[in-house]
PDB file of C-alpha atoms in Angstrom:
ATOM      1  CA  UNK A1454       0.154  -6.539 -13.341  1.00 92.00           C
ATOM      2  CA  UNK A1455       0.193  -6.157  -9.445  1.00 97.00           C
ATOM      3  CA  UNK A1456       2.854  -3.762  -9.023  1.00 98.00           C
ATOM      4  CA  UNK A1457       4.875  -3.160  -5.542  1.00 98.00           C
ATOM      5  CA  UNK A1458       3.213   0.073  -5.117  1.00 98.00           C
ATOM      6  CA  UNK A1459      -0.150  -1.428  -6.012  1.00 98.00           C
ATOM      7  CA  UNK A1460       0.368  -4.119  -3.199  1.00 98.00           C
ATOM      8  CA  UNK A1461       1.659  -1.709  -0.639  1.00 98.00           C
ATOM      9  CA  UNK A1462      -1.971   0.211  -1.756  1.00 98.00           C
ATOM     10  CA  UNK A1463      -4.254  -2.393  -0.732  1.00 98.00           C
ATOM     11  CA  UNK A1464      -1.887  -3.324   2.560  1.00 98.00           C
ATOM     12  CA  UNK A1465      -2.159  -0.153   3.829  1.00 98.00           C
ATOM     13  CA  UNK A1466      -5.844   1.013   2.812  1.00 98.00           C
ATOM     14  CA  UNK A1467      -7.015  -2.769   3.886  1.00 98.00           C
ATOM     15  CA  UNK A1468      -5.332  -1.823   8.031  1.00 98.00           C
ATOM     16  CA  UNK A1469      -6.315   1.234   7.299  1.00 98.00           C
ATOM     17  CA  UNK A1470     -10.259   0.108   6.856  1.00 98.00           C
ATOM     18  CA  UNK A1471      -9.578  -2.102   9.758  1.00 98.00           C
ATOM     19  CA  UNK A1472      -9.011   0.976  12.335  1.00 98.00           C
ATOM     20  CA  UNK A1473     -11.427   2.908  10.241  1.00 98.00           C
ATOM     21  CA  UNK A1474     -14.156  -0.012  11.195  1.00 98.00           C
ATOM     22  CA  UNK A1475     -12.793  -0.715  14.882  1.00 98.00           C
ATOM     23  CA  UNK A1476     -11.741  -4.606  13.649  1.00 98.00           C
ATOM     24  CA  UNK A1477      -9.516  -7.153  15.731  1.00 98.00           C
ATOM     25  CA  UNK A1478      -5.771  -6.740  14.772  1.00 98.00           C
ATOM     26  CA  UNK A1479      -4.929  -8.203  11.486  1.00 98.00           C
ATOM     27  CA  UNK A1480      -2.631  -9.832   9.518  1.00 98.00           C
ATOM     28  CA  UNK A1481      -2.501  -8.961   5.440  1.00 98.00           C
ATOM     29  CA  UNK A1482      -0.423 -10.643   3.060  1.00 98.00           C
ATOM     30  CA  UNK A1483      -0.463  -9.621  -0.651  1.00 98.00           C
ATOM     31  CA  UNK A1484       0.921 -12.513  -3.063  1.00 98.00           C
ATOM     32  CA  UNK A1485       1.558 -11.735  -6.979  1.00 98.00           C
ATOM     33  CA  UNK A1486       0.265 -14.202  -9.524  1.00 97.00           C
ATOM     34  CA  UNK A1487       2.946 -16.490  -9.350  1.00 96.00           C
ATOM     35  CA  UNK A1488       2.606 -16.977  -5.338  1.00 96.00           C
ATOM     36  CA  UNK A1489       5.615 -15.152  -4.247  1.00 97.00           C
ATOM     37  CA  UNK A1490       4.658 -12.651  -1.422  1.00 98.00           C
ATOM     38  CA  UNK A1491       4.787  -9.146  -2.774  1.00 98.00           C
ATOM     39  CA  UNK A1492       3.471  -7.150   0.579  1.00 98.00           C
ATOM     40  CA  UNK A1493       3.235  -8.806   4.542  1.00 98.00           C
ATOM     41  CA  UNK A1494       2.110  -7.374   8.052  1.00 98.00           C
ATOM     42  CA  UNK A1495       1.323  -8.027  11.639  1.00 98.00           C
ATOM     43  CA  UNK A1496      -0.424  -5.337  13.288  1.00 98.00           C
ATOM     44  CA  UNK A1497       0.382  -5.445  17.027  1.00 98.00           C
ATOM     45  CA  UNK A1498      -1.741  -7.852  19.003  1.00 97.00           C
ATOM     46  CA  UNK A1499      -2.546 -10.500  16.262  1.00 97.00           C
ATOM     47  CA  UNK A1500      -1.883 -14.018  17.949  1.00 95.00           C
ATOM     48  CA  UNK A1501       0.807 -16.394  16.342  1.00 94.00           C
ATOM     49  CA  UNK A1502      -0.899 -18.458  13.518  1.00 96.00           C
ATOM     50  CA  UNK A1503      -2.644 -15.577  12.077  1.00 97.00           C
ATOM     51  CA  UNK A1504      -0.421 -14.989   9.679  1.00 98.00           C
ATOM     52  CA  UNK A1505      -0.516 -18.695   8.408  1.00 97.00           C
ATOM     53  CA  UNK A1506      -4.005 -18.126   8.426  1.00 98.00           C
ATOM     54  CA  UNK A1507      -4.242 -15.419   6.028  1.00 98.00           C
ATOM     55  CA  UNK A1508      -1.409 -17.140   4.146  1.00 98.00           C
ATOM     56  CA  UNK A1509      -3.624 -19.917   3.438  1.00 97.00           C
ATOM     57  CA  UNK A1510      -6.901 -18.081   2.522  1.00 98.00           C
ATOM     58  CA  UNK A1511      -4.794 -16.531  -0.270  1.00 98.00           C
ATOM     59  CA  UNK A1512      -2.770 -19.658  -1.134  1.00 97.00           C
ATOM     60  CA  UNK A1513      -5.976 -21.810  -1.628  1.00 97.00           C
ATOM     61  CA  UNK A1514      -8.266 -19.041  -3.576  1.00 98.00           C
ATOM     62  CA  UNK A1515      -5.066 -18.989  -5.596  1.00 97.00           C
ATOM     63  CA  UNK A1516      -4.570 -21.996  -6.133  1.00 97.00           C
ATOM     64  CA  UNK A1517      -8.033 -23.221  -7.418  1.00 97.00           C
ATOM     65  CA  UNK A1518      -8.372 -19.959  -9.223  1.00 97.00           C
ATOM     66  CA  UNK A1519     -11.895 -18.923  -6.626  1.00 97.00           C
ATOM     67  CA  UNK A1520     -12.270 -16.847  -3.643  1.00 97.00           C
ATOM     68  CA  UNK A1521     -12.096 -18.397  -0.402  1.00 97.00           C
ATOM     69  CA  UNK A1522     -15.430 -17.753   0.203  1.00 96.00           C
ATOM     70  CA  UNK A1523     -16.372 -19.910  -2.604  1.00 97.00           C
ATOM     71  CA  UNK A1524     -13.982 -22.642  -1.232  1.00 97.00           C
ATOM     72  CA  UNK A1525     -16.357 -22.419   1.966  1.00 96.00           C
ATOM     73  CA  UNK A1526     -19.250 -22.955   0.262  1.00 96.00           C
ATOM     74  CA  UNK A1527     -17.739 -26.014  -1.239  1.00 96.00           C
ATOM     75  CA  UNK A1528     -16.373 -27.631   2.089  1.00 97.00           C
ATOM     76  CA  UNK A1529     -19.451 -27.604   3.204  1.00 96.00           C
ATOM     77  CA  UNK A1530     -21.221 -29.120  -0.082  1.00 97.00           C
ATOM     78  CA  UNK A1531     -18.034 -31.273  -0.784  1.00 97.00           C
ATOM     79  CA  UNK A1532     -15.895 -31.839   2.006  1.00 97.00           C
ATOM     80  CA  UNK A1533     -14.053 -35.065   0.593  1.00 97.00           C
ATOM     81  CA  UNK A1534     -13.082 -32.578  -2.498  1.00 97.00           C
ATOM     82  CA  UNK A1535     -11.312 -29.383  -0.197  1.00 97.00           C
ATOM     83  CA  UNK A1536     -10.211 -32.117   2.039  1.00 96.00           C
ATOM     84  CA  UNK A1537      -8.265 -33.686  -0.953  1.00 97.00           C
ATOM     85  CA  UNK A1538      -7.599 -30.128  -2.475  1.00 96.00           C
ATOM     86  CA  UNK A1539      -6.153 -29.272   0.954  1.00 96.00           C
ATOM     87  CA  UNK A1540      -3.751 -32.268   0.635  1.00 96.00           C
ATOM     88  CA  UNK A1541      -2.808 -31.683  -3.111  1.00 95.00           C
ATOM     89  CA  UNK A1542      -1.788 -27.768  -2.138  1.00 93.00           C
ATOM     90  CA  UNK A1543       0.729 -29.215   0.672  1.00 93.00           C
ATOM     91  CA  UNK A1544      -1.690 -28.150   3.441  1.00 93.00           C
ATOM     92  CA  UNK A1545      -2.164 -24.634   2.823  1.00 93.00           C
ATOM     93  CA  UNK A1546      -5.764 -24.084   1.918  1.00 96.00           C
ATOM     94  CA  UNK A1547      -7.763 -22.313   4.525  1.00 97.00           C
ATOM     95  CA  UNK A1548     -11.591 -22.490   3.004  1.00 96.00           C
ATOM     96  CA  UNK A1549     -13.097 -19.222   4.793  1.00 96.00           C
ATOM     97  CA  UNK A1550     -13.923 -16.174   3.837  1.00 96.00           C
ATOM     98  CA  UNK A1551     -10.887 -13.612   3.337  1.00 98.00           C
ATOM     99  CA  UNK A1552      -9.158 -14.961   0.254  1.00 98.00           C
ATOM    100  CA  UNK A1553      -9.602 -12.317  -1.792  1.00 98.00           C
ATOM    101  CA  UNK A1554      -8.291 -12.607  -5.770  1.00 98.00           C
ATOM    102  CA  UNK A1555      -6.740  -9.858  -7.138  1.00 98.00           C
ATOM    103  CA  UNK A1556      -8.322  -9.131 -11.007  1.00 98.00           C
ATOM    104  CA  UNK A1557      -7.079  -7.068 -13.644  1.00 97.00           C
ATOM    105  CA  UNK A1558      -9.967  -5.374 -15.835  1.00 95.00           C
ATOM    106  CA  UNK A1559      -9.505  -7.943 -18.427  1.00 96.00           C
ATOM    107  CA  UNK A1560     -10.906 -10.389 -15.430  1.00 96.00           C
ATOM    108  CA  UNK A1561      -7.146 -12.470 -15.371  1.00 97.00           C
ATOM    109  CA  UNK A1562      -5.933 -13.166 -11.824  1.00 98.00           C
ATOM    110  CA  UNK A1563      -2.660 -10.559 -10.823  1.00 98.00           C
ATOM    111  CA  UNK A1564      -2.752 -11.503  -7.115  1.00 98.00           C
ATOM    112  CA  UNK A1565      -4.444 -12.544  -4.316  1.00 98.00           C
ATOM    113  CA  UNK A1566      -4.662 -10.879  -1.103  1.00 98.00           C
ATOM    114  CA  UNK A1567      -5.461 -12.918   2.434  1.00 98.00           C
ATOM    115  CA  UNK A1568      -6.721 -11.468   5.577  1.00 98.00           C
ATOM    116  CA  UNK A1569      -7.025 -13.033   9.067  1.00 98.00           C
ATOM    117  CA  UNK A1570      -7.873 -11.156  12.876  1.00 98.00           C
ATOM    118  CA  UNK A1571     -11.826 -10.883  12.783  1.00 98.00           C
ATOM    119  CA  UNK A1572     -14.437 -12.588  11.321  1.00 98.00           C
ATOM    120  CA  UNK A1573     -13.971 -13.736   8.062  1.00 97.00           C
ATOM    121  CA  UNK A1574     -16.792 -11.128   6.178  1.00 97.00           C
ATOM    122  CA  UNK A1575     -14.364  -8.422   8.077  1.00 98.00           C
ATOM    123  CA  UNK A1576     -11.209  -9.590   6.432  1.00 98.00           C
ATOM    124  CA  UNK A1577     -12.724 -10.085   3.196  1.00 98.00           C
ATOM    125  CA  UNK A1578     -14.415  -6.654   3.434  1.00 98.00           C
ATOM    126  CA  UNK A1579     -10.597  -5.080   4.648  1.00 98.00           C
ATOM    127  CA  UNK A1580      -9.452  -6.637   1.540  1.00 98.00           C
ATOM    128  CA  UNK A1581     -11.934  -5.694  -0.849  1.00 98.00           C
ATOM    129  CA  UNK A1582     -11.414  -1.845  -0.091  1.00 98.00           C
ATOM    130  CA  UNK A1583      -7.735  -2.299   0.057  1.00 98.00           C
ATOM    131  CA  UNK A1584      -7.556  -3.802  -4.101  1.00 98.00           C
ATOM    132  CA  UNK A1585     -10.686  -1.428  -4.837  1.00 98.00           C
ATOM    133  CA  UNK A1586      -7.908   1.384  -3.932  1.00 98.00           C
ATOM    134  CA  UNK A1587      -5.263  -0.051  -5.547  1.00 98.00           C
ATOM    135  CA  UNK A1588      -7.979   0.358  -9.143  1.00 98.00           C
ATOM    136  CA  UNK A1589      -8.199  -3.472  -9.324  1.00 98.00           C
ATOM    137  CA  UNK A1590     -10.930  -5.738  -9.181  1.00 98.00           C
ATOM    138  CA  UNK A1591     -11.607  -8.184  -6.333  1.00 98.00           C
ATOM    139  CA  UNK A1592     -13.055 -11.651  -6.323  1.00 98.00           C
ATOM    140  CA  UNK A1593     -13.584 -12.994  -2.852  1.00 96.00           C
ATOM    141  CA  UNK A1594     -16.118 -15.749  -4.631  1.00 94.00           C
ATOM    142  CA  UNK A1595     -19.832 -16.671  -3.976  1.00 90.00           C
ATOM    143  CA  UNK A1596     -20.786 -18.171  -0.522  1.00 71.00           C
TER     144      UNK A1596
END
């Protein structure tokens, strides 16, 4: 289960990686299972849509059950099928690295976290360390 406290773990380990690592300013969001946001935040200086951004990494990983980096790798190998997948998920499916999935140590999905700011393998990499701290596994998918 991805508690409150677990998703307020991974928000502030992943900014805290971020200023560790010298990144662009980001923008986290932490979504439960379900899809309902558990965890959100700016820092100061992301531009406006970043936030959409990293709300649709997360929303798409979640919603076909893969990483977003995996959802990369398949607009490139089937762009007809994310196109289409795109549609089906009202829009919000950004196919680029820093959709992270959130897994329990069964392996079942608890969350998703999304990242946007720097380059993708940055936000992906802020989110991995934030859900490794948090003592759940992460799935950002094969690219």
């Amino acid at each position: 289960m991805l508690t409150l406290r677990k998703a307020q773990t991974i928000l502030k380990v992943a900014l805290a990686t971020a200023r560790e690592k010298s990144l662009k300013p980001l923008c986290v969001v932490v979504f439960d299972a379900r899809g309902a946001i558990k965890v959100a935040a700016s820092e100061d200086g992301t531009s406006l849509g970043r936030m959409q951004i990293a709300m649709g990494k997360a929303k798409g990983a979640l919603s076909l059950g893969t990483g977003s980096r995996t959802l990369e790798k398949m607009a490139r190998e089937r762009p007809h099928f994310i196109t289409a997948a795109t549609a089906a998920v009202g829009g919000e499916l950004v196919p680029v690295g820093g959709g992270v999935l959130i897994r329990d140590a069964k392996g079942g999905i608890v969350g998703v976290v999304g990242i946007s700011g720097d380059t993708s393998d940055n936000d992906e990499m802020a989110a991995m360390a934030g859900i490794a701290a948090a003592g759940l596994m992460a799935d950002g998918g094969q690219g």
